[in-house]
mmCIF file of C-alpha atoms in Angstrom:
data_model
loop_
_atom_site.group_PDB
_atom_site.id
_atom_site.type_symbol
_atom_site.label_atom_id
_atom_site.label_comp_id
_atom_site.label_asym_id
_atom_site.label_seq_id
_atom_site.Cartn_x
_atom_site.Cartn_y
_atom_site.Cartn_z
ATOM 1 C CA UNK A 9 12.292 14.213 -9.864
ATOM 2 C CA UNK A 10 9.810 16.316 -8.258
ATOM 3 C CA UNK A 11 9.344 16.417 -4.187
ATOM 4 C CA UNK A 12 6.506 17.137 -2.005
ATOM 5 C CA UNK A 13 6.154 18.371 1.622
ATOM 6 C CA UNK A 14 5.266 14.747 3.382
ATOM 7 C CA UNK A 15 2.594 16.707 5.297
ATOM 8 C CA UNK A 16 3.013 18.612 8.827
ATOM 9 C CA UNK A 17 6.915 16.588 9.087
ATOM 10 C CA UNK A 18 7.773 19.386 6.798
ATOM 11 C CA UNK A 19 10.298 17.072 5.075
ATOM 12 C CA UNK A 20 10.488 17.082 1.235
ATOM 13 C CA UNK A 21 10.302 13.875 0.199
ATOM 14 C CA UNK A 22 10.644 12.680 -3.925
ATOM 15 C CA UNK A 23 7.344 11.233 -5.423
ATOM 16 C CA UNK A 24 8.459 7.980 -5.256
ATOM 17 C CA UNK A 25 10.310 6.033 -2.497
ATOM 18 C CA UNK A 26 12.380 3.253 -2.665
ATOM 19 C CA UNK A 27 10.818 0.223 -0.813
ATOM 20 C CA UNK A 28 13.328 -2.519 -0.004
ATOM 21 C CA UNK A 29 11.161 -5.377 0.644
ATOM 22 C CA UNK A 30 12.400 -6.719 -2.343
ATOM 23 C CA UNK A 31 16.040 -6.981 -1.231
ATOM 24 C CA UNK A 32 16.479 -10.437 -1.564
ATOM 25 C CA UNK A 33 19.421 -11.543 -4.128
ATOM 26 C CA UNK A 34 22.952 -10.205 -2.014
ATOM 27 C CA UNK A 35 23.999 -6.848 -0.212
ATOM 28 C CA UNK A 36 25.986 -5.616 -3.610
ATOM 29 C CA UNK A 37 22.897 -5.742 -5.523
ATOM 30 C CA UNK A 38 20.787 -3.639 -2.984
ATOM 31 C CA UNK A 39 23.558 -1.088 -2.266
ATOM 32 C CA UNK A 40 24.217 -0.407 -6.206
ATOM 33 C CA UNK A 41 20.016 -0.523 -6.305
ATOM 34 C CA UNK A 42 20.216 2.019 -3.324
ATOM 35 C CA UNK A 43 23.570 3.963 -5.075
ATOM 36 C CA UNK A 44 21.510 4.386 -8.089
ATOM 37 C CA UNK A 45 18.333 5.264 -7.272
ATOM 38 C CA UNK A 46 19.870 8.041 -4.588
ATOM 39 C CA UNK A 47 21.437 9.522 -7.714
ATOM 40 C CA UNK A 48 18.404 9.881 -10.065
ATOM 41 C CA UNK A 49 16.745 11.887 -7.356
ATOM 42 C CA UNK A 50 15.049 9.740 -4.928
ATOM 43 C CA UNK A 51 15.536 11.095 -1.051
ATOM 44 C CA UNK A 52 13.403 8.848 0.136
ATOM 45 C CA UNK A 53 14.321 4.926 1.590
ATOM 46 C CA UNK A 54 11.819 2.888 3.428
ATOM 47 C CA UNK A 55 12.484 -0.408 5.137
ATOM 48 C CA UNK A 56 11.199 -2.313 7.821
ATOM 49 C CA UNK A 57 12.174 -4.977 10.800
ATOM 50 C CA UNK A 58 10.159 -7.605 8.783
ATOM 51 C CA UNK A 59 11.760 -7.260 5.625
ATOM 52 C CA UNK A 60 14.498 -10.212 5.425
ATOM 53 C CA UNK A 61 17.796 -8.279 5.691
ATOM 54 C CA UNK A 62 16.652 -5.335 4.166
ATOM 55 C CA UNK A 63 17.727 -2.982 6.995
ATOM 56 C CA UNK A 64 20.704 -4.760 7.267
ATOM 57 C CA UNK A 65 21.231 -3.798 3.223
ATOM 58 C CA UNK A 66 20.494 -0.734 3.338
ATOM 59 C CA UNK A 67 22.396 0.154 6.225
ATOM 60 C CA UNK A 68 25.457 -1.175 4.359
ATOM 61 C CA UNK A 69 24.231 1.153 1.421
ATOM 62 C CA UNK A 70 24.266 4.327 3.333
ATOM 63 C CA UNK A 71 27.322 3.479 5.460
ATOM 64 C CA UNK A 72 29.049 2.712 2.537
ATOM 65 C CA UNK A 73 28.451 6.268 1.201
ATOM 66 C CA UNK A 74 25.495 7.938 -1.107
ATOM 67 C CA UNK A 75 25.522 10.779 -4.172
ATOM 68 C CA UNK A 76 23.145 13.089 -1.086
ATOM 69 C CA UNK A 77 23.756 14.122 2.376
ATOM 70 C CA UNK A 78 22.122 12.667 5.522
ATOM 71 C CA UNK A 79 20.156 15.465 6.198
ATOM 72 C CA UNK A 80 18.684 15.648 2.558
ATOM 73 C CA UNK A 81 18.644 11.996 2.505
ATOM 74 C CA UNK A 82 15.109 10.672 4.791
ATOM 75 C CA UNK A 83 15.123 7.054 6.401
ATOM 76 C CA UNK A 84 11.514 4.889 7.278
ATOM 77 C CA UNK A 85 11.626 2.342 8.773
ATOM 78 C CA UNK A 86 8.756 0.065 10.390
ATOM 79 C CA UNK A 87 7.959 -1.810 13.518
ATOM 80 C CA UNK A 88 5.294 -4.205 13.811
ATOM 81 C CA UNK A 89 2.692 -2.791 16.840
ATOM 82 C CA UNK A 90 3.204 -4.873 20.115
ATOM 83 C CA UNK A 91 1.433 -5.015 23.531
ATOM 84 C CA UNK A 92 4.993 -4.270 25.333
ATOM 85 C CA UNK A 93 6.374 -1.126 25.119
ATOM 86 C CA UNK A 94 9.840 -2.738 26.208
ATOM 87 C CA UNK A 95 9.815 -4.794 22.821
ATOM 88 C CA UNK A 96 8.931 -1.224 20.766
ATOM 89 C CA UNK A 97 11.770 0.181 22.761
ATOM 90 C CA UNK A 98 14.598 -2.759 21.800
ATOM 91 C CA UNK A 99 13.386 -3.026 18.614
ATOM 92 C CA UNK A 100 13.587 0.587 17.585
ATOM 93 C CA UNK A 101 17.541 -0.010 19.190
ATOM 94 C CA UNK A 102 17.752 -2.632 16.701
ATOM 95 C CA UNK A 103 16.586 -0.691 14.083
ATOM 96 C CA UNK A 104 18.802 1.737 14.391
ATOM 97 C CA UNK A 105 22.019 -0.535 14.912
ATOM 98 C CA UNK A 106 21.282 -2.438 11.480
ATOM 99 C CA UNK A 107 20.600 0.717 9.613
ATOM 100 C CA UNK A 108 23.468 2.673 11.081
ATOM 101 C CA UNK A 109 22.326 5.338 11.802
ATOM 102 C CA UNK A 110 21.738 7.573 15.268
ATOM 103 C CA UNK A 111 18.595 8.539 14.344
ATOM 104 C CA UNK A 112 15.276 7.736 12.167
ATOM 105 C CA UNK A 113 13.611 10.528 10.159
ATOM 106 C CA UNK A 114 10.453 8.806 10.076
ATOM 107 C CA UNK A 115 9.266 5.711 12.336
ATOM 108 C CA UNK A 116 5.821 3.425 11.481
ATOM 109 C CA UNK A 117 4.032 1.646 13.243
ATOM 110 C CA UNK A 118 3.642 -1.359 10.757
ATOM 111 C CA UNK A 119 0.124 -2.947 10.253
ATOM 112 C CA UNK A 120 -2.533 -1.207 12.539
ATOM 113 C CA UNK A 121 -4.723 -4.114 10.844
ATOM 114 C CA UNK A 122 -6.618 -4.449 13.830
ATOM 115 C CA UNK A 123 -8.658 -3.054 16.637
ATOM 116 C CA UNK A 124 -6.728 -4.583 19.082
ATOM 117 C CA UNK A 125 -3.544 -3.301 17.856
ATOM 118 C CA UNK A 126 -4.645 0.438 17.437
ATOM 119 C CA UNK A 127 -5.400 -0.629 21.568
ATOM 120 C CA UNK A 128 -1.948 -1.460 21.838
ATOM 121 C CA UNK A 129 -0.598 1.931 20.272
ATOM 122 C CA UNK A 130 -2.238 4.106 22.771
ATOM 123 C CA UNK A 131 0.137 2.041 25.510
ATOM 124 C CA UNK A 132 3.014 2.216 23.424
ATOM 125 C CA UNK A 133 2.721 6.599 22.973
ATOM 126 C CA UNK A 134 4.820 7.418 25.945
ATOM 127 C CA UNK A 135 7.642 4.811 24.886
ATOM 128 C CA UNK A 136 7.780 6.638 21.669
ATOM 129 C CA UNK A 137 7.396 9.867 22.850
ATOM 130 C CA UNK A 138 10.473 9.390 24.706
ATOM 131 C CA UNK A 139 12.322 8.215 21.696
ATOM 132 C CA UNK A 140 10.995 11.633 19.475
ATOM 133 C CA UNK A 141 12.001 13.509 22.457
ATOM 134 C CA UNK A 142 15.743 12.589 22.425
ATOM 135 C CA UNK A 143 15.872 12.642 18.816
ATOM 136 C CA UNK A 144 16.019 8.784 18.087
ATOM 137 C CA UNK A 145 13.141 9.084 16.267
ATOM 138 C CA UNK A 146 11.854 11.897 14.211
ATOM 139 C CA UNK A 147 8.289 11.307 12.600
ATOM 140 C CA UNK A 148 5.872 8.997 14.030
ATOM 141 C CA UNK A 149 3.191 7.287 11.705
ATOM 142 C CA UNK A 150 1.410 4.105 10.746
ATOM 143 C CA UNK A 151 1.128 1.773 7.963
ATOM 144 C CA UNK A 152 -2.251 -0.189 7.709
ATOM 145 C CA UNK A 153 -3.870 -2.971 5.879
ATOM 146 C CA UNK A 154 -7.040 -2.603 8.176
ATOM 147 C CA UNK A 155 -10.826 -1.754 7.609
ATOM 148 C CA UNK A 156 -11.514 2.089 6.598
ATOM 149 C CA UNK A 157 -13.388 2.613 9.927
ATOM 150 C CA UNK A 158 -10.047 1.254 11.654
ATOM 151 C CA UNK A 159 -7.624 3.436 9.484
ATOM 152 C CA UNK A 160 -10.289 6.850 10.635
ATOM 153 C CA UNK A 161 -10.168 6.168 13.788
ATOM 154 C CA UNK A 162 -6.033 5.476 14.395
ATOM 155 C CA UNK A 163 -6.019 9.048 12.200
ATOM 156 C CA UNK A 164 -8.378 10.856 14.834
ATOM 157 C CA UNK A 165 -6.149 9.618 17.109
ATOM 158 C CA UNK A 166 -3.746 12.481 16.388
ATOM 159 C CA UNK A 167 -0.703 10.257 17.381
ATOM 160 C CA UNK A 168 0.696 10.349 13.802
ATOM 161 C CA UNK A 169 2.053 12.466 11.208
ATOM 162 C CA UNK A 170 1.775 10.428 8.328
ATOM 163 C CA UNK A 171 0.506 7.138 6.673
ATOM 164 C CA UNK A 172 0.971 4.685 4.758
ATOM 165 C CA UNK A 173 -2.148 3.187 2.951
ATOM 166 C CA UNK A 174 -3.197 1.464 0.062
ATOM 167 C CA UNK A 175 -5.363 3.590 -2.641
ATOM 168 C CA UNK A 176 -5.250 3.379 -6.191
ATOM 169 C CA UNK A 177 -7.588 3.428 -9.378
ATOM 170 C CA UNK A 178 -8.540 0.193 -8.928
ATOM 171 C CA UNK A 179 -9.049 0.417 -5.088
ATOM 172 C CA UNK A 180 -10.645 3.990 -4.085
ATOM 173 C CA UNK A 181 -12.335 2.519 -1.016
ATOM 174 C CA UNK A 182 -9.802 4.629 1.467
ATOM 175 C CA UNK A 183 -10.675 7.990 0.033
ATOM 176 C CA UNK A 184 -12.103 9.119 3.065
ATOM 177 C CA UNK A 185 -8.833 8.463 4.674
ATOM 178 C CA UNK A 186 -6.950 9.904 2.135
ATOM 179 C CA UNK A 187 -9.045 12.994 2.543
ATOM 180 C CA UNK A 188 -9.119 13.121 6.574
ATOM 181 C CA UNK A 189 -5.573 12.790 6.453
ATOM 182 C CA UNK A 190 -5.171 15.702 4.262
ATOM 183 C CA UNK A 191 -7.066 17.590 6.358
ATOM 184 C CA UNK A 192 -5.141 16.980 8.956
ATOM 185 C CA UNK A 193 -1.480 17.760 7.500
ATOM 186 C CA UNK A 194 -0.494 14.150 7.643
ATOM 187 C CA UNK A 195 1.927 13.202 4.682
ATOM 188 C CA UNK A 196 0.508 10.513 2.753
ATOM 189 C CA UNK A 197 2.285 7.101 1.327
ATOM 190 C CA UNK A 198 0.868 5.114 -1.151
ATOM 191 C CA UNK A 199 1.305 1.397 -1.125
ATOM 192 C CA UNK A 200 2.451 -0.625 -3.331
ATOM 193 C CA UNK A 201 0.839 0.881 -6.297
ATOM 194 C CA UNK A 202 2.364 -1.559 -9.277
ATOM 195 C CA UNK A 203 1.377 -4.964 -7.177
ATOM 196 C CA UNK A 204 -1.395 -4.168 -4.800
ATOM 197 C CA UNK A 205 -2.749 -1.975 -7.118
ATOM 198 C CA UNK A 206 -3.348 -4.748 -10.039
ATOM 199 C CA UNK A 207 -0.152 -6.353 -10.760
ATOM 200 C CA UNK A 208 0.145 -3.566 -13.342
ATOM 201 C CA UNK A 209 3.974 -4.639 -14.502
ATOM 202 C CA UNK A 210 2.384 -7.952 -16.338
ATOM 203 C CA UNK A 211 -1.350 -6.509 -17.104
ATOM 204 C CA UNK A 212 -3.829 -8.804 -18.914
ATOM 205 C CA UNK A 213 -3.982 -7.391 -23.074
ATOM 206 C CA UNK A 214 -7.691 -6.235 -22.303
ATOM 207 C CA UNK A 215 -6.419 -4.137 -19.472
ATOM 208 C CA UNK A 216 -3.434 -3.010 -21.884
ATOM 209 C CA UNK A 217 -5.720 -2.094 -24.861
ATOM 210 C CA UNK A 218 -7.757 -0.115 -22.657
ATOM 211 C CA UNK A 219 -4.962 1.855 -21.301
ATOM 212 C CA UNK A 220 -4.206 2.948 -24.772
ATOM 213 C CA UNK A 221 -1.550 5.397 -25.910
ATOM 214 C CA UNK A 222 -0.115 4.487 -22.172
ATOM 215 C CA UNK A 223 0.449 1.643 -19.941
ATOM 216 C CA UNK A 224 -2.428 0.246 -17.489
ATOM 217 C CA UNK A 225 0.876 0.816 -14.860
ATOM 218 C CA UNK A 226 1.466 4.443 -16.546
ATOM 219 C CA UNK A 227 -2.243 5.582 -15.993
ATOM 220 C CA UNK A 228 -1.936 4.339 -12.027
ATOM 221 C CA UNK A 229 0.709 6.219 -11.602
ATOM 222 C CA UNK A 230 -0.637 9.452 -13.158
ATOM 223 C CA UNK A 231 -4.045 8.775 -11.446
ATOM 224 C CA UNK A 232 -2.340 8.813 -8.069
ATOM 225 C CA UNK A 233 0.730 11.487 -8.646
ATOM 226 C CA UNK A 234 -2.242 14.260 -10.528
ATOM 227 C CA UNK A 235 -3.929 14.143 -6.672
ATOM 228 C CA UNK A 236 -1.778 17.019 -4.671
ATOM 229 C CA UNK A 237 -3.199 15.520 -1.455
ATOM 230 C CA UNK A 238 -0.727 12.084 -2.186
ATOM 231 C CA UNK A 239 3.327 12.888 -1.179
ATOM 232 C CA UNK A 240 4.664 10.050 -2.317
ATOM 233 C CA UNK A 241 4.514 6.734 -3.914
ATOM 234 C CA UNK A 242 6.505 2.923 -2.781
ATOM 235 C CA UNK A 243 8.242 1.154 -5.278
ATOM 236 C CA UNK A 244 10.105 -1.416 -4.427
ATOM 237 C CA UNK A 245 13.160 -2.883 -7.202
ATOM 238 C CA UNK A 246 14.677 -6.099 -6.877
ATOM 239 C CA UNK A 247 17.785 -4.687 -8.952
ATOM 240 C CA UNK A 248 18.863 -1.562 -10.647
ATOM 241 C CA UNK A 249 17.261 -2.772 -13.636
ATOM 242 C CA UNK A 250 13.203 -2.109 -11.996
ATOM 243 C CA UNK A 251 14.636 1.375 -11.227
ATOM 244 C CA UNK A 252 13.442 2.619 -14.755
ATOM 245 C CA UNK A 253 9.408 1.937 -15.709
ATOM 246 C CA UNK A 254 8.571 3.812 -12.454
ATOM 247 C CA UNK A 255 11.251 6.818 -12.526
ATOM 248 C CA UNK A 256 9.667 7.584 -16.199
ATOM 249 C CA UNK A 257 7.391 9.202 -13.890
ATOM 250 C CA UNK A 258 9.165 11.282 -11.241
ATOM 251 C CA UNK A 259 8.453 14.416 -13.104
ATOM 252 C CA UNK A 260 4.726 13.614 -14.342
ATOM 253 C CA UNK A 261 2.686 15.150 -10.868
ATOM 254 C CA UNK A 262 0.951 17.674 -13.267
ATOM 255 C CA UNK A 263 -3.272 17.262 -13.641
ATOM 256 C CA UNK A 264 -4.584 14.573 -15.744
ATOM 257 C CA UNK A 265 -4.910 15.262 -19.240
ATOM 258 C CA UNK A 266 -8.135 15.315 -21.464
ATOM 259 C CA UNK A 267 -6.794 12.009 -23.015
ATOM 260 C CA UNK A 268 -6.062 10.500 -19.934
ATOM 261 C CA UNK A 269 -9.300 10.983 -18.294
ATOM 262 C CA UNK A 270 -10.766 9.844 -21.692
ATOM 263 C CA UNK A 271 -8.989 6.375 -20.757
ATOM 264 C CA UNK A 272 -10.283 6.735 -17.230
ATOM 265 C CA UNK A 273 -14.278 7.000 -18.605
ATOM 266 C CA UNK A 274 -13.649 4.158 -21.242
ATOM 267 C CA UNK A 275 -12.376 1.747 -18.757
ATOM 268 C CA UNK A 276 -15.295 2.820 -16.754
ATOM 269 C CA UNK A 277 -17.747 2.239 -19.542
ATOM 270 C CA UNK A 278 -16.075 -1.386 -20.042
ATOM 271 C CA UNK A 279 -17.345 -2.345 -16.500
ATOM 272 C CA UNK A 280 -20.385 -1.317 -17.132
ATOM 273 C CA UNK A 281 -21.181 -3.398 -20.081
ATOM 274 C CA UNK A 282 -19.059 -6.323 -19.066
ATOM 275 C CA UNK A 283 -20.153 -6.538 -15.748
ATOM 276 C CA UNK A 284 -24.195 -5.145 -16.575
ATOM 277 C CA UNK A 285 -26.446 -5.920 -13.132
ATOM 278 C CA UNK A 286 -23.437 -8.452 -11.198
ATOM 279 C CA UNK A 287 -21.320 -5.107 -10.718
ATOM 280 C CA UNK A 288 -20.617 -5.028 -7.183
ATOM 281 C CA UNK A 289 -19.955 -0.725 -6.167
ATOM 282 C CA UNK A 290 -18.653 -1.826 -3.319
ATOM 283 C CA UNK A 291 -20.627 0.084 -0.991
ATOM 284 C CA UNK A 292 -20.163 -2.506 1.745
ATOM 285 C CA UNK A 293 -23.573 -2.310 3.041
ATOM 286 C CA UNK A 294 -23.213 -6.228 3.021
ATOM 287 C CA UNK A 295 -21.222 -6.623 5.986
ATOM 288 C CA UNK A 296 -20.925 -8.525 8.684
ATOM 289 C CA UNK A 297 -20.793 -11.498 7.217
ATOM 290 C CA UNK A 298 -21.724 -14.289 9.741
ATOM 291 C CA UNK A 299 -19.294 -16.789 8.401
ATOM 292 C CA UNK A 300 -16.935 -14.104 7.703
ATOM 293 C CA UNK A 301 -16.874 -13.567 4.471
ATOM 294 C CA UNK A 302 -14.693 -10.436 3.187
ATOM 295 C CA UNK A 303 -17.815 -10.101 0.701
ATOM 296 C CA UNK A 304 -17.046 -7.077 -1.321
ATOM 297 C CA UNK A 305 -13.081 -7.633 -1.587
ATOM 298 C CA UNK A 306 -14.199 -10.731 -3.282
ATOM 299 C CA UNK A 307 -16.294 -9.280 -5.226
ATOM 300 C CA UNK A 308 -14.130 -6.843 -6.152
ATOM 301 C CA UNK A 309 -11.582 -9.052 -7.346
ATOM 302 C CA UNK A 310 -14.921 -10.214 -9.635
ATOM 303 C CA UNK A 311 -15.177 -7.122 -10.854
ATOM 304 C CA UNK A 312 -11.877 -6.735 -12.136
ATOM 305 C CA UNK A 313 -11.474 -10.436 -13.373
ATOM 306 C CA UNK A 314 -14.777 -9.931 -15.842
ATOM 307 C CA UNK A 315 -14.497 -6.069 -16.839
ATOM 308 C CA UNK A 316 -10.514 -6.096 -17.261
ATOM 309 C CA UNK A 317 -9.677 -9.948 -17.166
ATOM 310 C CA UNK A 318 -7.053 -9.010 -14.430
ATOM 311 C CA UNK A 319 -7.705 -12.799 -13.417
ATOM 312 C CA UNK A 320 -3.968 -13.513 -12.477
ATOM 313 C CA UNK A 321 -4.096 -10.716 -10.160
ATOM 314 C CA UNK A 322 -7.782 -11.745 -8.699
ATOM 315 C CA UNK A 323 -6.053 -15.516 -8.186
ATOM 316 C CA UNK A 324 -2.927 -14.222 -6.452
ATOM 317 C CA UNK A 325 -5.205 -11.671 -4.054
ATOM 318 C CA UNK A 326 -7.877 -14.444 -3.581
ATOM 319 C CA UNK A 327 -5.371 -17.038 -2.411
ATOM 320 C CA UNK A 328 -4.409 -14.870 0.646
ATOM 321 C CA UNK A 329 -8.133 -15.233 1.839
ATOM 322 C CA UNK A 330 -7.739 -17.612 5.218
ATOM 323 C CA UNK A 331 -3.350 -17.840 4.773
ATOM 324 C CA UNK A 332 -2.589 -14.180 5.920
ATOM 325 C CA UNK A 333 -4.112 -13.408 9.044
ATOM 326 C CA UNK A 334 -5.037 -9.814 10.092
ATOM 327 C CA UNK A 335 -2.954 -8.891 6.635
ATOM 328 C CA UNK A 336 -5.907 -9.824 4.365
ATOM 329 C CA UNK A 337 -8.881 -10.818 6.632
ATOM 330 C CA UNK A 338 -11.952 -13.182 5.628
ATOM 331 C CA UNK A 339 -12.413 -16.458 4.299
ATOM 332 C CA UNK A 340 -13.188 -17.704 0.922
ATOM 333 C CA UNK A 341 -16.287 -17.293 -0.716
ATOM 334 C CA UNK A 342 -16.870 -21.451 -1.132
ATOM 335 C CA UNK A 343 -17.590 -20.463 2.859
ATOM 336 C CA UNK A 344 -21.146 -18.977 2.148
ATOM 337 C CA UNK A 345 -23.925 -21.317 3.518
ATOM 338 C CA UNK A 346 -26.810 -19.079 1.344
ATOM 339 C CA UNK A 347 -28.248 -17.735 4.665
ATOM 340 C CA UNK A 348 -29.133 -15.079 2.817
ATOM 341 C CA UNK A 349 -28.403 -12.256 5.510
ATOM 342 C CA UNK A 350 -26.511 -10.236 3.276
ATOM 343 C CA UNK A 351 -29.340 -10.115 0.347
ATOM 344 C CA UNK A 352 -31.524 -7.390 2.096
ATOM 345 C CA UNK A 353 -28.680 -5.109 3.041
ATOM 346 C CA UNK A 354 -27.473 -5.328 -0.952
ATOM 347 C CA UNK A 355 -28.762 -2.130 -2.387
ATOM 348 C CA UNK A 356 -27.960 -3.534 -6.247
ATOM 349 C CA UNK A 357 -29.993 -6.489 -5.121
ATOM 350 C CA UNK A 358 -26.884 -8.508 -6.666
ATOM 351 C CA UNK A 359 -27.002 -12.546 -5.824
ATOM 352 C CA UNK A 360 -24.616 -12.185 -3.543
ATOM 353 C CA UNK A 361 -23.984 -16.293 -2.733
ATOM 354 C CA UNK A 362 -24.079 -17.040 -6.062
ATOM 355 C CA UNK A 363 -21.453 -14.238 -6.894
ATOM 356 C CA UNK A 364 -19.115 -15.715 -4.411
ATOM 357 C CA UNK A 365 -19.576 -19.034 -5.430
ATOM 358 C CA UNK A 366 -18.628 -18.060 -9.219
ATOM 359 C CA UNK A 367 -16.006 -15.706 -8.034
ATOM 360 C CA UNK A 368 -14.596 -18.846 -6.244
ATOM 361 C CA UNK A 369 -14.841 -21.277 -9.589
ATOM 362 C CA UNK A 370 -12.690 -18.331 -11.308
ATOM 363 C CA UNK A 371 -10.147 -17.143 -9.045
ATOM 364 C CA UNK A 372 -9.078 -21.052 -6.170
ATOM 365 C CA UNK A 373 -6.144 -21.973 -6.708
ATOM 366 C CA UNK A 374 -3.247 -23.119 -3.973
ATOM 367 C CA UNK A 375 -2.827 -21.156 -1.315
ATOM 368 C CA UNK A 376 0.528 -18.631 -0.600
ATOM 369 C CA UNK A 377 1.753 -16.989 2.538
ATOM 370 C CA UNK A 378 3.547 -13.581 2.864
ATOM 371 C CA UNK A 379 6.851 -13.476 2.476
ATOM 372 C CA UNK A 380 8.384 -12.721 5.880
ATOM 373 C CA UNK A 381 5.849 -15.562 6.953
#
């Protein structure tokens, strides 16, 4: 396992962390998941109040004894953001009382999705200040689903020491964050990088014959742990058994390879020609949408649908669309009434309405909520 300083918190954290959202089947399987992944290296455990009984399970794990000591051992945990800096108060109590523990290493503030809540955040500072000053609480950062400008902003607030953000090969659009937060010393989580990042565990065989000597989840995983700027990645086991594909790894942080970035320009060079003039570079320029249209996420799941036939994955992200609130924001793209504002803006001059509406044909299906929804 290799570690990395988790920015200006100065803790060493392993390149991956165990996520517990997952922790669903009983206590003994997520303590032995816990046990087990303590002992192959991994310092790292990140929960949050959302997450079923996950803090409740892990608390158990750790209470119940682990192959590290506390102070190598480094707890997240998460708290959705809230107009009341009472409720951030209790609920960091709470926190705290499931986990067992008298203090957090690291505290998030979970989803700044919106502009309102990054409002919210600036009233909640002196309640949390109070809890880093009597050692409660540690680290203070942010996990976000929100709009790049959003996620620059709540950076430049200088609040935070770290966050947690999605970014991966097949979603690039928060390199700016990525690289402001380096800049600033802010440790940097990656989300989610197997199932946000393309369902890579069950890729499509285009995907996995493009990927070639390795794994379309392999070359994620090297594409994010060659980047020095990235601490540390989330993976999140339902059992001891998930513990392996991702561990392979723990040691691979070197810089890519010739071959690899060989795989890299061919799976570029397959969107190219699969995707010809409809390739959408996601440049954004075709926002606002008046009927609120999340235009180029859709068209980015259209993108990787036709050049990778990663359709399952396009289905399961486009089904979110108008179900998950400030999560995954924007409707579907059956909403587009052809007014045509976005066409100008384009700078591919793609058909942008009839794009949507195909993306739409290829990707409906019944809609799903979240699971702590």
């Amino acid at each position: 396992m290799r570690y990395r300083r988790f920015g200006k918190t100065h803790l060493h954290l392993s390149v991956f962390s165990l996520g517990t959202m997952r922790f669903l089947a009983s206590e003994e399987i997520a303590v032995n998941t816990v046990w087990q992944a303590v002992s192959r290296g991994v310092n790292h455990l990140e929960t949050a109040k959302g997450y079923g009984k996950s803090e409740e399970y892990l608390g158990a794990a750790i209470s119940c004894g682990l192959p590290i000591s506390r102070d190598r051992l480094h707890i997240t945990t998460k708290i959705p953001p809230t107009s009341n800096p009472a409720t951030i108060e209790r609920s960091i109590d709470d926190s705290l009382q499931r986990l067992k523990l008298d203090y957090l290493d690291c505290l998030a503030i979970h989803g700044i999705n919106t502009w309102e809540h990054l409002e919210w955040v600036h009233n909640l500072m002196p309640t949390i200040n109070a809890a880093l000053a009597d050692g409660r609480v540690r680290h203070i950062g942010f996990s976000t689903h929100g709009a790049l400008d959003l996620i620059i902003a709540a950076i430049n607030t200088d609040y935070f020491e770290f966050v947690n953000i999605h970014y991966y090969y097949f979603f690039q659009r928060n390199l700016p964050a990525i690289e402001l937060a380096w800049a600033k010393d802010m440790g940097i989580f990656i989300i989610s990088p197997a199932d946000k990042g393309g369902q890579l565990y069950n890729p499509p065989e285009e995907l996995k014959n493009l990927c070639l000597p390795l794994s379309p989840l392999a070359l994620n995983y090297r594409f994010l742990l060659s980047d020095p700027r990235i601490t540390t990645l989330s993976f999140g086991p339902a059992n001891v058994k998930e513990l392996d594909l991702p561990l392979e790894f723990s040691d691979r942080d070197d810089s890519l390879t010739s071959a690899e970035i060989a795989i890299f320009e061919r799976l570029e060079n397959q969107a190219k020609i699969s995707l010809a003039t409809d390739k959408c570079s996601q440049c954004y320029a075709c926002l606002p949408c008046p009927e609120n249209i999340n235009i180029p996420e859709i068209l980015r799941l259209r993108n990787l649908a036709v050049a990778y036939n990663m359709t399952d994955f396009g289905k399961y992200r486009y089904r979110m669309f108008e179900n998950a609130g400030h999560w995954f924001p924007g409707v579907k793209g059956n909403r587009c009434t052809d007014c045509g504002e976005c066409l100008p803006r384009c700078p591919e001059n793609l058909d942008i309405p009839a794009l949507l509406k195909d993306t739409h044909l290829r990707l409906s299906t019944v809609s799903g909520r979240r699971l702590w929804n």
